[in-house]
């Protein structure tokens, strides 16, 4: 899914657009399976009772609420979280009802690094750490293919024609 072009400046284009890694959805899927199994087991226990209809309706309501809270909410949160690298900036957007966003111009980024655990390496994700003019480094967790994103972001930063310093640029180096 491409980022909306009307939110970009005329000369800007999207280089990378990612949602968080799918590993964020493992726990919600486990909860879905656990709720369905618990509902089926409990419904079979009360099916022999005289009040089974009321109990099954109550179980269904509780099951739907749990699935909504433990499975659907994280799925929607995952779907509405975006990490975008454009030719001009890095953007992070998240939220459903309350949207938050962060934009970092490429010219303000001092360094980019990544880290990932053994499990992250197996799954192909990691944490991207961007140091900019702000006080604290910004960490973006669960970025898919974090090494590729790191490399592309580094290239975008160094290929930016608005940078003051470009290797081999005599004017910026003070040699002219």
N, CA, C and O of each residue as an XYZ file, in Angstrom:
704
protein
N       0.844     -1.173      0.000
C       0.000      0.000      0.000
C       0.887      1.232      0.000
O       1.693      1.400      0.915
N       0.766      2.085     -0.979
C       1.579      3.277     -1.096
C       1.077      4.354     -0.152
O      -0.108      4.421      0.172
N       2.004      5.196      0.281
C       1.630      6.306      1.138
C       0.932      7.349      0.273
O       1.334      7.548     -0.873
N      -0.093      8.017      0.778
C      -0.839      8.975     -0.051
C       0.061     10.070     -0.626
O       0.750     10.775      0.112
N       0.043     10.198     -1.939
C       0.895     11.177     -2.616
C       0.529     12.610     -2.266
O       1.385     13.492     -2.345
N      -0.724     12.871     -1.878
C      -1.107     14.245     -1.573
C      -0.508     14.732     -0.251
O      -0.594     15.922      0.053
N       0.094     13.844      0.535
C       0.753     14.238      1.779
C       2.245     14.494      1.583
O       2.941     14.866      2.528
N       2.732     14.300      0.379
C       4.142     14.501      0.075
C       4.330     15.801     -0.689
O       3.418     16.271     -1.369
N       5.518     16.377     -0.571
C       5.816     17.579     -1.349
C       5.969     17.190     -2.822
O       6.160     16.012     -3.122
N       5.889     18.149     -3.744
C       5.907     17.813     -5.182
C       7.140     17.020     -5.636
O       7.019     16.149     -6.498
N       8.313     17.301     -5.077
C       9.524     16.611     -5.522
C       9.848     15.379     -4.673
O      10.851     14.709     -4.919
N       9.024     15.078     -3.695
C       9.283     13.981     -2.764
C       8.679     12.669     -3.283
O       7.597     12.669     -3.870
N       9.377     11.565     -3.066
C       8.837     10.254     -3.418
C       9.142      9.256     -2.298
O      10.113      9.416     -1.558
N       8.306      8.236     -2.187
C       8.444      7.229     -1.142
C       9.529      6.234     -1.546
O       9.503      5.684     -2.648
N      10.476      6.012     -0.645
C      11.535      5.031     -0.860
C      11.152      3.713     -0.185
O      11.280      2.646     -0.785
N      10.684      3.791      1.062
C      10.275      2.611      1.826
C       8.992      2.936      2.567
O       8.855      4.013      3.148
N       8.058      2.006      2.546
C       6.836      2.122      3.349
C       6.585      0.765      3.989
O       6.257     -0.200      3.300
N       6.737      0.692      5.313
C       6.576     -0.560      6.045
C       5.573     -0.426      7.171
O       5.395      0.646      7.751
N       4.927     -1.533      7.464
C       4.211     -1.697      8.724
C       5.183     -2.435      9.636
O       6.187     -2.963      9.159
N       4.907     -2.483     10.937
C       5.782     -3.287     11.801
C       5.798     -4.743     11.336
O       4.923     -5.186     10.592
N       6.802     -5.464     11.786
C       6.955     -6.862     11.404
C       5.760     -7.674     11.891
O       5.137     -7.332     12.896
N       5.444     -8.756     11.171
C       4.291     -9.586     11.515
C       4.438    -10.290     12.849
O       3.463    -10.841     13.359
N       5.640    -10.287     13.434
C       5.795    -10.956     14.733
C       4.947    -10.281     15.811
O       4.639    -10.898     16.830
N       4.570     -9.026     15.595
C       3.673     -8.332     16.523
C       2.307     -9.004     16.596
O       1.578     -8.825     17.571
N       1.961     -9.767     15.584
C       0.638    -10.387     15.523
C       0.609    -11.806     16.097
O      -0.459    -12.414     16.159
N       1.748    -12.340     16.513
C       1.776    -13.706     17.043
C       0.967    -13.842     18.329
O       0.190    -14.786     18.471
N       1.137    -12.927     19.249
C       0.394    -12.982     20.510
C      -1.111    -12.800     20.296
O      -1.890    -13.547     20.888
N      -1.554    -11.840     19.475
C      -2.997    -11.748     19.209
C      -3.588    -13.008     18.573
O      -4.716    -13.385     18.888
N      -2.844    -13.656     17.690
C      -3.347    -14.905     17.089
C      -3.434    -15.993     18.155
O      -4.394    -16.764     18.172
N      -2.447    -16.067     19.041
C      -2.506    -17.023     20.147
C      -3.730    -16.757     21.016
O      -4.434    -17.694     21.394
N      -3.994    -15.488     21.338
C      -5.174    -15.153     22.145
C      -6.469    -15.547     21.431
O      -7.406    -16.032     22.066
N      -6.523    -15.342     20.129
C      -7.705    -15.736     19.363
C      -7.947    -17.239     19.499
O      -9.064    -17.673     19.783
N      -6.910    -18.013     19.298
C      -7.043    -19.470     19.405
C      -7.419    -19.897     20.827
O      -8.233    -20.802     21.014
N      -6.824    -19.243     21.823
C      -7.123    -19.589     23.217
C      -8.567    -19.243     23.577
O      -9.234    -20.021     24.259
N      -9.057    -18.089     23.128
C     -10.432    -17.686     23.429
C     -11.420    -18.626     22.747
O     -12.410    -19.029     23.357
N     -11.164    -18.978     21.497
C     -12.065    -19.891     20.778
C     -12.065    -21.268     21.453
O     -13.120    -21.880     21.620
N     -10.885    -21.750     21.837
C     -10.811    -23.060     22.507
C     -11.524    -23.024     23.859
O     -12.264    -23.948     24.197
N     -11.303    -21.968     24.623
C     -11.955    -21.849     25.931
C     -13.472    -21.733     25.767
O     -14.232    -22.318     26.539
N     -13.904    -20.978     24.763
C     -15.344    -20.845     24.517
C     -15.949    -22.196     24.145
O     -17.004    -22.560     24.662
N     -15.305    -22.933     23.268
C     -15.835    -24.230     22.834
C     -15.890    -25.215     23.999
O     -16.873    -25.938     24.161
N     -14.836    -25.241     24.808
C     -14.808    -26.147     25.949
C     -15.902    -25.794     26.961
O     -16.627    -26.672     27.428
N     -16.016    -24.513     27.293
C     -17.010    -24.077     28.278
C     -18.424    -24.266     27.740
O     -19.324    -24.652     28.487
N     -18.627    -24.002     26.464
C     -19.959    -24.186     25.880
C     -20.364    -25.657     25.914
O     -21.534    -25.976     26.127
N     -19.406    -26.545     25.705
C     -19.745    -27.975     25.769
C     -20.074    -28.411     27.198
O     -20.876    -29.323     27.396
N     -19.462    -27.766     28.190
C     -19.754    -28.104     29.588
C     -21.163    -27.686     30.011
O     -21.829    -28.395     30.765
N     -21.611    -26.522     29.515
C     -22.920    -26.011     29.949
C     -24.053    -26.453     29.032
O     -25.212    -26.140     29.302
N     -23.746    -27.174     27.952
C     -24.799    -27.542     26.998
C     -25.840    -28.488     27.599
O     -26.972    -28.531     27.117
N     -25.487    -29.238     28.627
C     -26.402    -30.184     29.262
C     -27.286    -29.531     30.328
O     -28.216    -30.161     30.832
N     -27.000    -28.272     30.673
C     -27.732    -27.608     31.758
C     -29.036    -27.004     31.242
O     -29.192    -26.755     30.047
N     -29.963    -26.776     32.161
C     -31.250    -26.179     31.782
C     -31.093    -24.700     31.411
O     -31.908    -24.156     30.666
N     -30.060    -24.061     31.923
C     -29.826    -22.648     31.658
C     -28.745    -22.447     30.587
O     -28.097    -21.401     30.543
N     -28.559    -23.439     29.736
C     -27.471    -23.413     28.756
C     -27.598    -22.283     27.735
O     -26.583    -21.749     27.288
N     -28.806    -21.911     27.360
C     -28.972    -20.847     26.359
C     -28.453    -19.525     26.893
O     -27.726    -18.814     26.200
N     -28.821    -19.195     28.111
C     -28.348    -17.940     28.720
C     -26.831    -17.978     28.892
O     -26.145    -16.992     28.625
N     -26.314    -19.116     29.337
C     -24.867    -19.253     29.534
C     -24.117    -19.134     28.210
O     -23.066    -18.495     28.150
N     -24.639    -19.735     27.162
C     -23.969    -19.660     25.870
C     -23.999    -18.242     25.298
O     -23.040    -17.808     24.660
N     -25.101    -17.521     25.528
C     -25.156    -16.121     25.093
C     -24.133    -15.294     25.866
O     -23.418    -14.479     25.283
N     -24.063    -15.505     27.176
C     -23.074    -14.778     27.993
C     -21.654    -15.124     27.562
O     -20.804    -14.238     27.468
N     -21.386    -16.399     27.298
C     -20.063    -16.818     26.820
C     -19.734    -16.181     25.472
O     -18.606    -15.748     25.238
N     -20.715    -16.130     24.603
C     -20.485    -15.523     23.284
C     -20.159    -14.037     23.416
O     -19.262    -13.538     22.736
N     -20.875    -13.328     24.281
C     -20.604    -11.899     24.487
C     -19.196    -11.701     25.043
O     -18.440    -10.855     24.563
N     -18.851    -12.498     26.069
C     -17.502    -12.397     26.642
C     -16.450    -12.767     25.600
O     -15.415    -12.106     25.512
N     -16.697    -13.807     24.812
C     -15.756    -14.220     23.767
C     -15.549    -13.149     22.714
O     -14.418    -12.889     22.303
N     -16.636    -12.524     22.273
C     -16.528    -11.452     21.265
C     -15.757    -10.260     21.831
O     -14.922     -9.676     21.141
N     -16.034     -9.900     23.080
C     -15.300     -8.788     23.703
C     -13.810     -9.110     23.829
O     -12.965     -8.260     23.546
N     -13.490    -10.319     24.248
C     -12.078    -10.706     24.370
C     -11.378    -10.743     23.020
O     -10.245    -10.279     22.899
N     -12.034    -11.286     22.014
C     -11.431    -11.313     20.673
C     -11.231     -9.891     20.153
O     -10.203     -9.589     19.547
N     -12.203     -9.026     20.387
C     -12.054     -7.632     19.953
C     -10.900     -6.936     20.637
O     -10.138     -6.211     19.997
N     -10.767     -7.151     21.930
C      -9.740     -6.473     22.717
C      -8.351     -7.076     22.510
O      -7.368     -6.346     22.383
N      -8.269     -8.415     22.477
C      -6.970     -9.078     22.427
C      -6.479     -9.401     21.018
O      -5.289     -9.653     20.824
N      -7.381     -9.397     20.029
C      -6.973     -9.762     18.670
C      -7.226     -8.645     17.666
O      -6.306     -8.229     16.962
N      -8.452     -8.159     17.592
C      -8.763     -7.155     16.568
C      -8.084     -5.813     16.827
O      -7.593     -5.184     15.890
N      -8.049     -5.362     18.087
C      -7.403     -4.078     18.394
C      -5.916     -4.089     18.020
O      -5.457     -3.148     17.372
N      -5.139     -5.126     18.404
C      -3.737     -5.155     17.955
C      -3.585     -5.250     16.435
O      -2.649     -4.685     15.871
N      -4.500     -5.961     15.771
C      -4.446     -6.055     14.314
C      -4.664     -4.692     13.667
O      -3.945     -4.324     12.737
N      -5.641     -3.947     14.148
C      -5.902     -2.610     13.615
C      -4.737     -1.677     13.948
O      -4.344     -0.859     13.116
N      -4.183     -1.792     15.158
C      -3.027     -0.975     15.551
C      -1.843     -1.266     14.631
O      -1.150     -0.344     14.202
N      -1.608     -2.544     14.326
C      -0.523     -2.920     13.420
C      -0.761     -2.338     12.020
O       0.156     -1.814     11.387
N      -1.991     -2.440     11.560
C      -2.324     -1.985     10.206
C      -2.221     -0.468     10.060
O      -1.937      0.034      8.972
N      -2.451      0.261     11.151
C      -2.421      1.726     11.070
C      -1.095      2.311     11.548
O      -0.984      3.524     11.732
N      -0.092      1.463     11.748
C       1.244      1.939     12.093
C       2.107      1.882     10.839
O       2.211      0.844     10.186
N       2.718      3.006     10.516
C       3.504      3.120      9.283
C       4.895      3.652      9.599
O       5.050      4.546     10.431
N       5.903      3.102      8.934
C       7.259      3.636      8.944
C       7.602      3.925      7.496
O       7.648      3.017      6.666
N       7.842      5.194      7.195
C       8.023      5.630      5.808
C       9.337      6.390      5.676
O       9.643      7.267      6.483
N      10.096      6.049      4.665
C      11.282      6.816      4.294
C      11.006      7.391      2.921
O      10.715      6.658      1.975
N      11.097      8.706      2.817
C      10.937      9.361      1.523
C      12.276      9.945      1.098
O      13.277      9.794      1.798
N      12.290     10.595     -0.018
C      13.515     11.220     -0.497
C      13.892     12.438      0.348
O      15.013     12.933      0.233
N      12.982     12.936      1.196
C      13.247     14.129      2.004
C      13.229     13.893      3.509
O      13.849     14.655      4.252
N      12.529     12.851      3.982
C      12.340     12.711      5.433
C      12.016     11.276      5.817
O      11.710     10.428      4.980
N      12.097     11.045      7.125
C      11.646      9.785      7.722
C      10.368     10.116      8.477
O      10.318     11.081      9.238
N       9.334      9.307      8.261
C       8.048      9.551      8.914
C       7.608      8.298      9.655
O       7.799      7.176      9.186
N       7.015      8.516     10.819
C       6.396      7.429     11.569
C       4.990      7.887     11.926
O       4.805      8.982     12.458
N       4.014      7.062     11.636
C       2.612      7.374     11.932
C       2.013      6.178     12.648
O       2.247      5.031     12.266
N       1.235      6.452     13.694
C       0.561      5.360     14.395
C      -0.704      5.869     15.051
O      -0.854      7.059     15.329
N      -1.604      4.940     15.291
C      -2.830      5.266     15.996
C      -4.061      5.045     15.154
O      -4.021      5.078     13.924
N      -5.156      4.818     15.850
C      -6.442      4.611     15.205
C      -7.322      5.827     15.469
O      -7.640      6.587     14.554
N      -7.703      6.000     16.710
C      -8.537      7.149     17.065
C      -7.684      8.387     17.329
O      -8.029      9.493     16.912
N      -6.585      8.189     18.015
C      -5.651      9.280     18.288
C      -4.399      9.029     17.454
O      -3.596      8.158     17.791
N      -4.226      9.779     16.375
C      -3.081      9.598     15.485
C      -1.908     10.415     15.990
O      -2.075     11.562     16.406
N      -0.737      9.834     15.956
C       0.479     10.563     16.256
C       1.436     10.387     15.085
O       1.437      9.359     14.409
N       2.235     11.395     14.865
C       3.165     11.349     13.757
C       4.479     11.998     14.123
O       4.539     12.881     14.979
N       5.523     11.551     13.467
C       6.855     12.081     13.674
C       7.516     12.196     12.315
O       7.513     11.243     11.536
N       8.080     13.356     12.028
C       8.821     13.580     10.790
C      10.229     14.032     11.148
O      10.411     14.913     11.988
N      11.218     13.426     10.510
C      12.605     13.820     10.691
C      13.182     14.130      9.318
O      13.310     13.224      8.494
N      13.534     15.380      9.048
C      14.170     15.667      7.757
C      15.503     14.921      7.641
O      16.246     14.811      8.617
N      15.794     14.421      6.467
C      17.037     13.674      6.270
C      18.261     14.532      6.586
O      19.284     14.012      7.032
N      18.162     15.827      6.360
C      19.299     16.706      6.620
C      19.598     16.844      8.111
O      20.686     17.292      8.471
N      18.662     16.471      8.988
C      18.861     16.569     10.441
C      19.359     15.269     11.066
O      19.648     15.227     12.262
N      19.459     14.225     10.278
C      19.879     12.932     10.819
C      21.398     12.887     10.900
O      22.095     13.116      9.912
N      21.902     12.585     12.106
C      23.344     12.491     12.323
C      23.868     11.083     12.064
O      24.906     10.911     11.426
N      23.154     10.085     12.555
C      23.593      8.706     12.336
C      22.404      7.762     12.363
O      21.354      8.060     12.931
N      22.602      6.634     11.741
C      21.572      5.595     11.671
C      22.251      4.279     12.006
O      23.303      3.952     11.457
N      21.639      3.528     12.912
C      22.170      2.210     13.232
C      21.004      1.268     13.492
O      19.863      1.699     13.660
N      21.308     -0.015     13.522
C      20.272     -1.001     13.787
C      20.802     -2.022     14.775
O      22.011     -2.170     14.956
N      19.888     -2.712     15.401
C      20.240     -3.833     16.265
C      19.134     -4.864     16.186
O      17.960     -4.530     16.024
N      19.522     -6.115     16.302
C      18.521     -7.168     16.348
C      19.074     -8.363     17.107
O      20.262     -8.679     17.048
N      18.170     -9.009     17.817
C      18.518    -10.192     18.588
C      18.590    -11.393     17.641
O      18.338    -11.275     16.442
N      18.936    -12.535     18.204
C      18.990    -13.753     17.394
C      17.615    -14.074     16.806
O      17.505    -14.425     15.632
N      16.571    -13.953     17.625
C      15.212    -14.197     17.129
C      14.847    -13.193     16.035
O      14.249    -13.565     15.025
N      15.205    -11.923     16.235
C      14.939    -10.912     15.208
C      15.665    -11.252     13.906
O      15.113    -11.069     12.822
N      16.883    -11.740     14.009
C      17.637    -12.112     12.810
C      16.976    -13.262     12.079
O      16.926    -13.272     10.849
N      16.467    -14.233     12.828
C      15.782    -15.363     12.212
C      14.507    -14.888     11.518
O      14.193    -15.335     10.414
N      13.780    -13.987     12.162
C      12.523    -13.490     11.598
C      12.716    -12.389     10.565
O      11.785    -12.082      9.820
N      13.896    -11.788     10.501
C      14.165    -10.756      9.499
C      13.661     -9.386      9.890
O      13.121     -8.659      9.055
N      13.831     -9.023     11.157
C      13.405     -7.691     11.607
C      14.406     -7.178     12.620
O      15.405     -7.839     12.904
N      14.139     -5.993     13.171
C      15.024     -5.432     14.181
C      14.606     -4.037     14.558
O      13.532     -3.566     14.183
N      15.472     -3.379     15.306
C      15.226     -2.023     15.780
C      16.128     -1.064     15.011
O      17.337     -1.280     14.920
N      15.547     -0.019     14.464
C      16.291      1.014     13.760
C      16.439      2.190     14.721
O      15.457      2.658     15.297
N      17.669      2.663     14.888
C      17.945      3.755     15.819
C      18.475      4.929     15.013
O      19.492      4.826     14.326
N      17.765      6.049     15.110
C      18.125      7.250     14.362
C      18.519      8.337     15.346
O      17.744      8.706     16.228
N      19.724      8.839     15.186
C      20.186      9.958     16.003
C      20.090     11.211     15.156
O      20.666     11.306     14.072
N      19.351     12.160     15.678
C      19.168     13.410     14.950
C      19.514     14.569     15.878
O      20.208     14.390     16.879
N      19.035     15.729     15.543
C      19.311     16.917     16.345
C      18.596     16.868     17.694
O      18.841     17.727     18.541
N      17.737     15.906     17.911
C      17.035     15.810     19.191
C      17.973     15.282     20.275
O      19.070     14.807     19.983
N      17.531     15.372     21.519
C      18.357     14.962     22.646
C      18.582     13.453     22.691
O      19.707     13.001     22.904
N      17.539     12.683     22.495
C      17.594     11.238     22.619
C      17.519     10.589     21.235
O      16.830     11.096     20.350
N      18.223      9.475     21.046
C      18.043      8.737     19.793
C      16.627      8.174     19.708
O      16.043      7.797     20.724
N      16.087      8.119     18.519
C      14.742      7.593     18.300
C      14.853      6.142     17.871
O      15.594      5.810     16.946
N      14.106      5.278     18.557
C      14.136      3.846     18.257
C      12.809      3.439     17.635
O      11.738      3.733     18.166
N      12.901      2.764     16.510
C      11.736      2.228     15.814
C      11.843      0.710     15.865
O      12.705      0.121     15.213
N      10.961      0.076     16.645
C      11.018     -1.363     16.862
C      10.299     -2.132     15.764
O       9.407     -1.614     15.092
N      10.707     -3.363     15.607
C      10.055     -4.320     14.704
C       9.980     -3.833     13.264
O       8.943     -3.965     12.614
N      11.070     -3.273     12.769
C      11.152     -2.859     11.371
C      11.520     -4.085     10.534
O      12.563     -4.696     10.767
N      10.671     -4.454      9.554
C      11.019     -5.590      8.697
C      12.251     -5.279      7.847
O      12.429     -4.153      7.382
N      13.088     -6.281      7.652
C      14.307     -6.150      6.842
C      15.108     -4.922      7.271
O      15.448     -4.074      6.446
N      15.409     -4.837      8.571
C      16.016     -3.639      9.143
C      17.372     -3.310      8.517
O      17.714     -2.135      8.382
N      18.146     -4.321      8.133
C      19.446     -4.039      7.513
C      19.268     -3.366      6.158
O      20.021     -2.455      5.813
N      18.289     -3.804      5.398
C      17.997     -3.181      4.098
C      17.501     -1.747      4.294
O      17.909     -0.839      3.571
N      16.625     -1.553      5.270
C      16.119     -0.203      5.561
C      17.270      0.693      5.997
O      17.360      1.842      5.564
N      18.149      0.180      6.846
C      19.318      0.944      7.297
C      20.175      1.373      6.113
O      20.581      2.530      6.012
N      20.444      0.424      5.218
C      21.271      0.717      4.051
C      20.615      1.751      3.126
O      21.271      2.694      2.683
N      19.325      1.572      2.840
C      18.628      2.529      1.973
C      18.541      3.914      2.608
O      18.699      4.925      1.924
N      18.292      3.959      3.909
C      18.223      5.251      4.592
C      19.575      5.936      4.577
O      19.654      7.144      4.357
N      20.636      5.185      4.808
C      21.984      5.743      4.752
C      22.282      6.303      3.363
O      22.849      7.387      3.230
N      21.896      5.553      2.331
C      22.093      6.036      0.960
C      21.300      7.301      0.687
O      21.807      8.230      0.059
N      20.051      7.344      1.157
C      19.227      8.545      0.949
C      19.842      9.753      1.642
O      19.829     10.855      1.093
N      20.377      9.561      2.832
C      20.990     10.669      3.567
C      22.213     11.178      2.824
O      22.393     12.388      2.684
N      23.050     10.276      2.348
C      24.289     10.685      1.695
C      24.103     11.128      0.258
O      24.974     11.806     -0.287
N      22.995     10.766     -0.373
C      22.736     11.200     -1.739
C      21.886     12.458     -1.789
O      21.526     12.918     -2.873
N      21.560     13.023     -0.627
C      20.701     14.205     -0.555
C      21.449     15.427     -1.083
O      22.473     15.801     -0.510
N      20.976     16.056     -2.148
C      21.689     17.207     -2.713
C      21.646     18.446     -1.823
O      22.400     19.388     -2.068
N      20.792     18.479     -0.797
C      20.709     19.640      0.084
C      21.726     19.585      1.214
O      21.828     20.537      1.988
N      22.486     18.488      1.332
C      23.477     18.379      2.400
C      24.569     19.416      2.217
O      24.922     19.773      1.093
N      25.105     19.901      3.343
C      26.220     20.850      3.297
C      27.511     20.138      2.902
O      28.332     20.691      2.169
N      27.685     18.926      3.385
C      28.911     18.195      3.097
C      28.624     17.021      2.185
O      27.772     16.185      2.482
N      29.339     16.963      1.074
C      29.273     15.822      0.181
C      30.712     15.480     -0.175
O      31.459     16.349     -0.625
N      31.103     14.253      0.017
C      32.477     13.872     -0.300
C      32.860     14.270     -1.715
O      32.130     13.995     -2.667
N      33.992     14.907     -1.844
C      34.461     15.334     -3.156
C      33.939     16.701     -3.556
O      34.261     17.178     -4.644
N      33.143     17.350     -2.713
C      32.605     18.671     -3.023
C      33.610     19.713     -2.515
O      33.733     19.916     -1.307
N      34.318     20.361     -3.418
C      35.373     21.291     -3.058
C      34.829     22.514     -2.327
O      35.497     23.026     -1.428
N      33.665     22.990     -2.675
C      33.089     24.174     -2.027
C      32.754     23.868     -0.576
O      33.069     24.657      0.315
N      32.116     22.723     -0.333
C      31.734     22.353      1.037
C      32.955     22.007      1.873
O      32.946     22.214      3.087
N      34.027     21.475      1.238
C      35.222     21.112      1.974
C      36.110     22.311      2.282
O      37.056     22.199      3.062
N      35.811     23.451      1.678
C      36.626     24.638      1.898
C      37.877     24.660      1.054
O      38.795     25.427      1.343
N      37.942     23.834      0.011
C      39.127     23.794     -0.843
C      39.012     24.737     -2.022
O      39.994     24.928     -2.739
N      37.870     25.327     -2.249
C      37.693     26.198     -3.421
C      37.896     27.641     -3.066
O      37.786     28.510     -3.930
